[in-house]
Structure formats: C-alpha cells, structure tokens
PDB file of C-alpha atoms in Angstrom:
ATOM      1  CA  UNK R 296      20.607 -46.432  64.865  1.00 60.00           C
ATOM      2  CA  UNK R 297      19.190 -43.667  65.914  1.00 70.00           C
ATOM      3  CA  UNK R 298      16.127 -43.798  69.083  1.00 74.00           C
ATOM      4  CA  UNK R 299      12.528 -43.621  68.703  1.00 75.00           C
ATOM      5  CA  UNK R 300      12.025 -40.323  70.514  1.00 79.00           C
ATOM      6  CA  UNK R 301      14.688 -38.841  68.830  1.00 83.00           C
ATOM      7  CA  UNK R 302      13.244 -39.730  65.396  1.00 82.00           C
ATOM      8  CA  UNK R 303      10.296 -38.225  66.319  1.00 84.00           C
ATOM      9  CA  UNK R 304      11.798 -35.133  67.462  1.00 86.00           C
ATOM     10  CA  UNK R 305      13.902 -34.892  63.988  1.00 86.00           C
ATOM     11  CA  UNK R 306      10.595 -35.307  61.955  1.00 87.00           C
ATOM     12  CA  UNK R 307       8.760 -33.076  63.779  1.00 88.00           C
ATOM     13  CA  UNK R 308      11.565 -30.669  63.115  1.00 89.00           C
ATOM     14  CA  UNK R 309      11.435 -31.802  59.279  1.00 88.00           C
ATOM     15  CA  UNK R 310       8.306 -30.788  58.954  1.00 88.00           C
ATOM     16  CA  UNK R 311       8.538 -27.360  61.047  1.00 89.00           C
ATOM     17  CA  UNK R 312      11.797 -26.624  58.780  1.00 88.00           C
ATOM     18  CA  UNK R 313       9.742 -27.478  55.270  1.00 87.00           C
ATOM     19  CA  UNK R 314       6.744 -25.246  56.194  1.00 86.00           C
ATOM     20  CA  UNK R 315       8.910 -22.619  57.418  1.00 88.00           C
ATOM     21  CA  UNK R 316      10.964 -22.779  53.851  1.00 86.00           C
ATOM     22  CA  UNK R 317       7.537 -22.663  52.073  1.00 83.00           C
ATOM     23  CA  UNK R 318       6.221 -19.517  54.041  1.00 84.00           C
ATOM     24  CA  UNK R 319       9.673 -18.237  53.174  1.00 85.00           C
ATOM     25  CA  UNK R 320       8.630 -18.366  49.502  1.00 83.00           C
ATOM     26  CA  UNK R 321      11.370 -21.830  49.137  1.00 84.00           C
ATOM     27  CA  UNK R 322      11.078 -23.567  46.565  1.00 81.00           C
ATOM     28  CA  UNK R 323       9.933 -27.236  47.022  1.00 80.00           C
ATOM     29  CA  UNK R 324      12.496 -29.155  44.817  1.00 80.00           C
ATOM     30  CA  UNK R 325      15.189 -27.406  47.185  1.00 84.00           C
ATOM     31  CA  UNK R 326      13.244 -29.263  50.169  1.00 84.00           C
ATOM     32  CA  UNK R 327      14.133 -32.523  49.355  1.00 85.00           C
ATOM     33  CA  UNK R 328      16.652 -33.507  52.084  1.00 86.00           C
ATOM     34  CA  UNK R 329      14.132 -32.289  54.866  1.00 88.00           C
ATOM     35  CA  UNK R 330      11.236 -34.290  53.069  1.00 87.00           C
ATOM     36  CA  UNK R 331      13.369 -37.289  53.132  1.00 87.00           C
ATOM     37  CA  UNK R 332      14.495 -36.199  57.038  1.00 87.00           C
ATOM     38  CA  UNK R 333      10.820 -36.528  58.116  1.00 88.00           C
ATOM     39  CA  UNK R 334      10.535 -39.702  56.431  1.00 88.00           C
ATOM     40  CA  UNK R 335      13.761 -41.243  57.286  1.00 87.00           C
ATOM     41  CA  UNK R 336      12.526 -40.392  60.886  1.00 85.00           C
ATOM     42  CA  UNK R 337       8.707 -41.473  60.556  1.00 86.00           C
ATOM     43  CA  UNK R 338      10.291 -45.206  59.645  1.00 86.00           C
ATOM     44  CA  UNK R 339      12.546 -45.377  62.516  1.00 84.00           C
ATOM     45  CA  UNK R 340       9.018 -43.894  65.226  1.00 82.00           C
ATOM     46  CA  UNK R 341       7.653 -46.681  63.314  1.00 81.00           C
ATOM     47  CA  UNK R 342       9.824 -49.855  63.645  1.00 81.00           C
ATOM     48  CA  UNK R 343      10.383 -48.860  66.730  1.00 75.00           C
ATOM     49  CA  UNK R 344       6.916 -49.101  67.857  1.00 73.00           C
ATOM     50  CA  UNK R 345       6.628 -52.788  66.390  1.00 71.00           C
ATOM     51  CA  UNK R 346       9.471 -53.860  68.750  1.00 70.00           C
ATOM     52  CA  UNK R 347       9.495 -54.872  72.130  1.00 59.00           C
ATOM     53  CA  UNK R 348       8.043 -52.726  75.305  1.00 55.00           C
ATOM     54  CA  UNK R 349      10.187 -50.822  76.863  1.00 60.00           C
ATOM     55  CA  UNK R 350      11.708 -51.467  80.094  1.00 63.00           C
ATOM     56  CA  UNK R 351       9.820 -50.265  83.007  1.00 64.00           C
ATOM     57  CA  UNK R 352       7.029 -48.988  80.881  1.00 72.00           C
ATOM     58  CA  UNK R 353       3.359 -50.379  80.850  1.00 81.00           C
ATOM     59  CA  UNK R 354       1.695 -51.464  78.314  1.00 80.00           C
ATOM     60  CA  UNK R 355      -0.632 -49.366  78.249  1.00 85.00           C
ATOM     61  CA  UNK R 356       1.597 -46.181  78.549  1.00 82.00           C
ATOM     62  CA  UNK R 357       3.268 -47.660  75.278  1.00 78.00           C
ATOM     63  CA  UNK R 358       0.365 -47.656  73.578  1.00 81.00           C
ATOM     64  CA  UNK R 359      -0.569 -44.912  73.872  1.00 85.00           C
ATOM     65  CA  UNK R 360       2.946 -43.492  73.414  1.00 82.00           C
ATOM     66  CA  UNK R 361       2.525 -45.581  69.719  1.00 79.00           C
ATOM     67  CA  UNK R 362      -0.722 -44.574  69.529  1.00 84.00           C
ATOM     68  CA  UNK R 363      -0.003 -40.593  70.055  1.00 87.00           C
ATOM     69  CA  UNK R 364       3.494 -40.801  67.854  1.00 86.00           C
ATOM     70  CA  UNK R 365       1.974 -42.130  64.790  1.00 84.00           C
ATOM     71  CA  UNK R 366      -0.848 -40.073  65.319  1.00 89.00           C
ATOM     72  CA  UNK R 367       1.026 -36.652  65.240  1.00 90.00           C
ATOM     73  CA  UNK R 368       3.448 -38.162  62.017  1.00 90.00           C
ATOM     74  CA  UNK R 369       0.514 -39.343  60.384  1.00 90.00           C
ATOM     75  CA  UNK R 370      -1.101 -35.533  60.487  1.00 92.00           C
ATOM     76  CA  UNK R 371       2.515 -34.226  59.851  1.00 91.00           C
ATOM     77  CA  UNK R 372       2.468 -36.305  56.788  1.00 90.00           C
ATOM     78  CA  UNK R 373      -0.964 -34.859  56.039  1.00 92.00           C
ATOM     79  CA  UNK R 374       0.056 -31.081  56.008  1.00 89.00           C
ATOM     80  CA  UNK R 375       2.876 -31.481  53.742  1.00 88.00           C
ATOM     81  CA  UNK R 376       0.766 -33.485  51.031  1.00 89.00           C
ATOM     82  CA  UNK R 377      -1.415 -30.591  51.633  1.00 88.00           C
ATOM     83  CA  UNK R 378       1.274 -27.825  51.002  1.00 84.00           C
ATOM     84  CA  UNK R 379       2.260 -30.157  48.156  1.00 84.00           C
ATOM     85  CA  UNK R 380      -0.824 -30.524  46.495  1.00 85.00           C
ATOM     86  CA  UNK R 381      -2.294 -26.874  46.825  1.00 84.00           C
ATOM     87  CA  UNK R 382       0.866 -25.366  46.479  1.00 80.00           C
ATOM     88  CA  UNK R 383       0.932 -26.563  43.139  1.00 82.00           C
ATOM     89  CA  UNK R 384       2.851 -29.874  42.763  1.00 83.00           C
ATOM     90  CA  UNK R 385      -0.111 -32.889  43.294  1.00 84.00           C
ATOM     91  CA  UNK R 386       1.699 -34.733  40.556  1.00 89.00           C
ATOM     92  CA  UNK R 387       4.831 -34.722  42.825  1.00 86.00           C
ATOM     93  CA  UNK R 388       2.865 -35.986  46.081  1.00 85.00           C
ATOM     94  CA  UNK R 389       1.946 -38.688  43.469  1.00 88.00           C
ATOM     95  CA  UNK R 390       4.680 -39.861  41.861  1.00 90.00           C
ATOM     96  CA  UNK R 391       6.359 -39.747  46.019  1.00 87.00           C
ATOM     97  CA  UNK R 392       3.980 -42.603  46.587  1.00 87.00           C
ATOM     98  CA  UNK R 393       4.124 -44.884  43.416  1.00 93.00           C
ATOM     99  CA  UNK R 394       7.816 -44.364  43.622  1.00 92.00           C
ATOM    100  CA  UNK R 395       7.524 -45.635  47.633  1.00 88.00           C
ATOM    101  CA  UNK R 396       5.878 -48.445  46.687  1.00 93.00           C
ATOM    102  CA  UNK R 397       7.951 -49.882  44.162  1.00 95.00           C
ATOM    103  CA  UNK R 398      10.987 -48.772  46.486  1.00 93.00           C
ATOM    104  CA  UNK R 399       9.084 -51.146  49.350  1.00 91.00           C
ATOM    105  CA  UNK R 400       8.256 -53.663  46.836  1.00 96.00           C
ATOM    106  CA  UNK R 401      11.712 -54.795  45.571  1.00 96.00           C
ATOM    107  CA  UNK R 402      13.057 -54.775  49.529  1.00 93.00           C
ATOM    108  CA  UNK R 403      10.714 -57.195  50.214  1.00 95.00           C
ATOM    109  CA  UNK R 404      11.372 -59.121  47.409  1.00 97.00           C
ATOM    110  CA  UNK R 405      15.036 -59.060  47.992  1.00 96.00           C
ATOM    111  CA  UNK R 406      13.895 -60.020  52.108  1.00 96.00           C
ATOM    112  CA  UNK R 407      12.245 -62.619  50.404  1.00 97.00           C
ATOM    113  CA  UNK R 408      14.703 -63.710  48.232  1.00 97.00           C
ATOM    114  CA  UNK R 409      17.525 -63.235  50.890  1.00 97.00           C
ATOM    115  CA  UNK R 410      15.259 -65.615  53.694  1.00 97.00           C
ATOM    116  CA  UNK R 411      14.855 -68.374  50.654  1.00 97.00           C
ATOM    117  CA  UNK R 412      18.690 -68.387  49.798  1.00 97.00           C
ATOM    118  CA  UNK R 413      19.250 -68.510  54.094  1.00 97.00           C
ATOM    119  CA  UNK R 414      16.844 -71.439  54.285  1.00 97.00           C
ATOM    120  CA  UNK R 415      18.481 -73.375  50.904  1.00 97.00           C
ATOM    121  CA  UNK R 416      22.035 -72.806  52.674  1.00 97.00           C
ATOM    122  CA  UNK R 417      20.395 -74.353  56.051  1.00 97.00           C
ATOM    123  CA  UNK R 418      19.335 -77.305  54.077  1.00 97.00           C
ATOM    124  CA  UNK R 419      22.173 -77.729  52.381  1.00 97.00           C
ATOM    125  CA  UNK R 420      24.526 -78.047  55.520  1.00 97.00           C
ATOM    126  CA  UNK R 421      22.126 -80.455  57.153  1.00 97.00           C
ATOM    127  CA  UNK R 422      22.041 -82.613  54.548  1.00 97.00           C
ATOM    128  CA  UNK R 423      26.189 -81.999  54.332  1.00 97.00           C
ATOM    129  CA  UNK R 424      26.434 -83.352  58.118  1.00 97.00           C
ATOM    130  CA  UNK R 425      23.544 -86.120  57.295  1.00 97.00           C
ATOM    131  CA  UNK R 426      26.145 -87.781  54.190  1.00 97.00           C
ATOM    132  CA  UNK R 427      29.205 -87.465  56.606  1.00 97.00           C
ATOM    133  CA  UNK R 428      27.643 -88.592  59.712  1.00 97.00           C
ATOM    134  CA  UNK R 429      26.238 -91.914  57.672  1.00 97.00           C
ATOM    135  CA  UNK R 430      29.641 -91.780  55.886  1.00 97.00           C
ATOM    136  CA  UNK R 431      31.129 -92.211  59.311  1.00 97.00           C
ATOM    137  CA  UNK R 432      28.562 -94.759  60.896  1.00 96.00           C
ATOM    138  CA  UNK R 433      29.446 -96.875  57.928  1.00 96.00           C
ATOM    139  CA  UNK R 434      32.974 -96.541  57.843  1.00 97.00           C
ATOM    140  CA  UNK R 435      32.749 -97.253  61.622  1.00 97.00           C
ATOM    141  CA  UNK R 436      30.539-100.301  61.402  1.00 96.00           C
ATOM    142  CA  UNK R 437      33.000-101.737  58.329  1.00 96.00           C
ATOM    143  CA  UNK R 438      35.868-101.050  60.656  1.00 95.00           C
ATOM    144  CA  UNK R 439      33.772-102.778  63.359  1.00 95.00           C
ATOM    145  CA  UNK R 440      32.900-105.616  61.245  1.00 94.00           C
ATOM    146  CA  UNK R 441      36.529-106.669  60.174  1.00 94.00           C
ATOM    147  CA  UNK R 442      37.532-106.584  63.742  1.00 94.00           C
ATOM    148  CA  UNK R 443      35.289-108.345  64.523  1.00 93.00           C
ATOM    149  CA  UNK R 444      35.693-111.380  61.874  1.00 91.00           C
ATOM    150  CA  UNK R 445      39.606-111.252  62.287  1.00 91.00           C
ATOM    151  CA  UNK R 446      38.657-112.258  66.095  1.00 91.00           C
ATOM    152  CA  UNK R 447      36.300-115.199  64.731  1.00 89.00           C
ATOM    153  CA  UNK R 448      39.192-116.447  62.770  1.00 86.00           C
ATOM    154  CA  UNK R 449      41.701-116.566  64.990  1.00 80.00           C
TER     155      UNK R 449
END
C-alpha cells in the first residue's frame, strides 16, 4: 500500500500531468490513466486520514495536515471538472460521478454482505461448540451415572 504523503504527491502530479496534456492540445479520452492516478491517490490521502495519528505527531498538527491535504485534492478535483466541463465534455464529468456512485454502492453492499456472511459463520461455530460441549457434559454425566450405580450395587 502505498503512504499518505506519497499519494498526495502522485495526485498532485496527476493533476499537473492532465493540465499540462490539455495545454498541449491532448485529447481528454487519452487522459484516462492520469485521471484515474489522481483518484487512485485522493482515496489512499483519504483513508489514510481516517486512521490512526501518527506517531510522534500532535493532534493538532494532523489536523491540520488532514485538513490542508484534502483541502488542496478537493480544489485539484475542482480544476479538472472545470477543464472538463468548459473544455467541452460536462456530460463526461457527469457520467464520472453517477458511474462512482454505483461503483461505491455495490462495495458496500458486498462489505455488507461479506460482514453478514462473517457474523452467520460466527454463529454458526458457537452454536457448533454449544451441541458438542452439551454432547460431552451429557455423555460425561451418563458415564458418571453408571459408575456410579455399578458402585451402589456392588
């Protein structure tokens, strides 16, 4: 996986390398690695600023590292809907964001589907352990019982 500070640094240069290839007269549908480069790299600045503080670093200093990061992706993100949309393609800025929601959509429905089945499976093996474990105890108090009558008899 690849660090926070790096991703930012790669979508940073995404972005640098997609409005240099649209000065350069580029055409967008030939972009489409480096627009998935900056957004590849915006999800990894982002996960990584819902985990844990870093070691040896404040919370306030990583907040406002958070804070600054999404800041400059979120205005990054801006300018290319903006060389998108006025240079001609608003449909494709668009259908990018109706096709990223149904994209985030069905992986949290398979999370949630996944976390379900996990929990099911957990259920199952307790009640696996509950069966044998009363299986046992009554095998064990059978066992106990005969003994225990073949002494009385005696």
């Amino acid at each position: 996986m690849i660090d926070p500070i790096t991703a930012f640094a790669a979508a940073q240069a995404a972005v640098a390398g997609i409005q240099k290839a649209i000065k350069l007269g580029k055409d967008i549908n030939q972009l489409v690695g480096e627009f998935g480069k900056f957004f590849d790299a915006r999800d990894v600045v982002q996960k990584a600023a819902n985990d844990n503080a870093k070691k040896g670093q404040s919370d306030t200093g990583r907040a406002m590292e958070i804070v600054m990061q999404a800041n400059a992706l979120r205005e990054a993100e801006e300018q290319l809907k903006h060389q998108l949309v006025y240079g001609g393609y608003p449909e494709l800025w668009e259908m990018m964001l109706k096709e990223r929601m149904k994209i985030k959509q069905a992986r949290e429905k398979s999370e949630r589907e996944a976390k379900i089945a996990r929990r099911k499976l957990v259920a199952q093996r307790i009640l696996i352990a509950q069966i044998l474990g009363a299986t046992i105890t009554g095998i064990m108090l059978i066992v106990i019982g005969v003994l225990i009558f073949k002494q009385a008899t005696e």
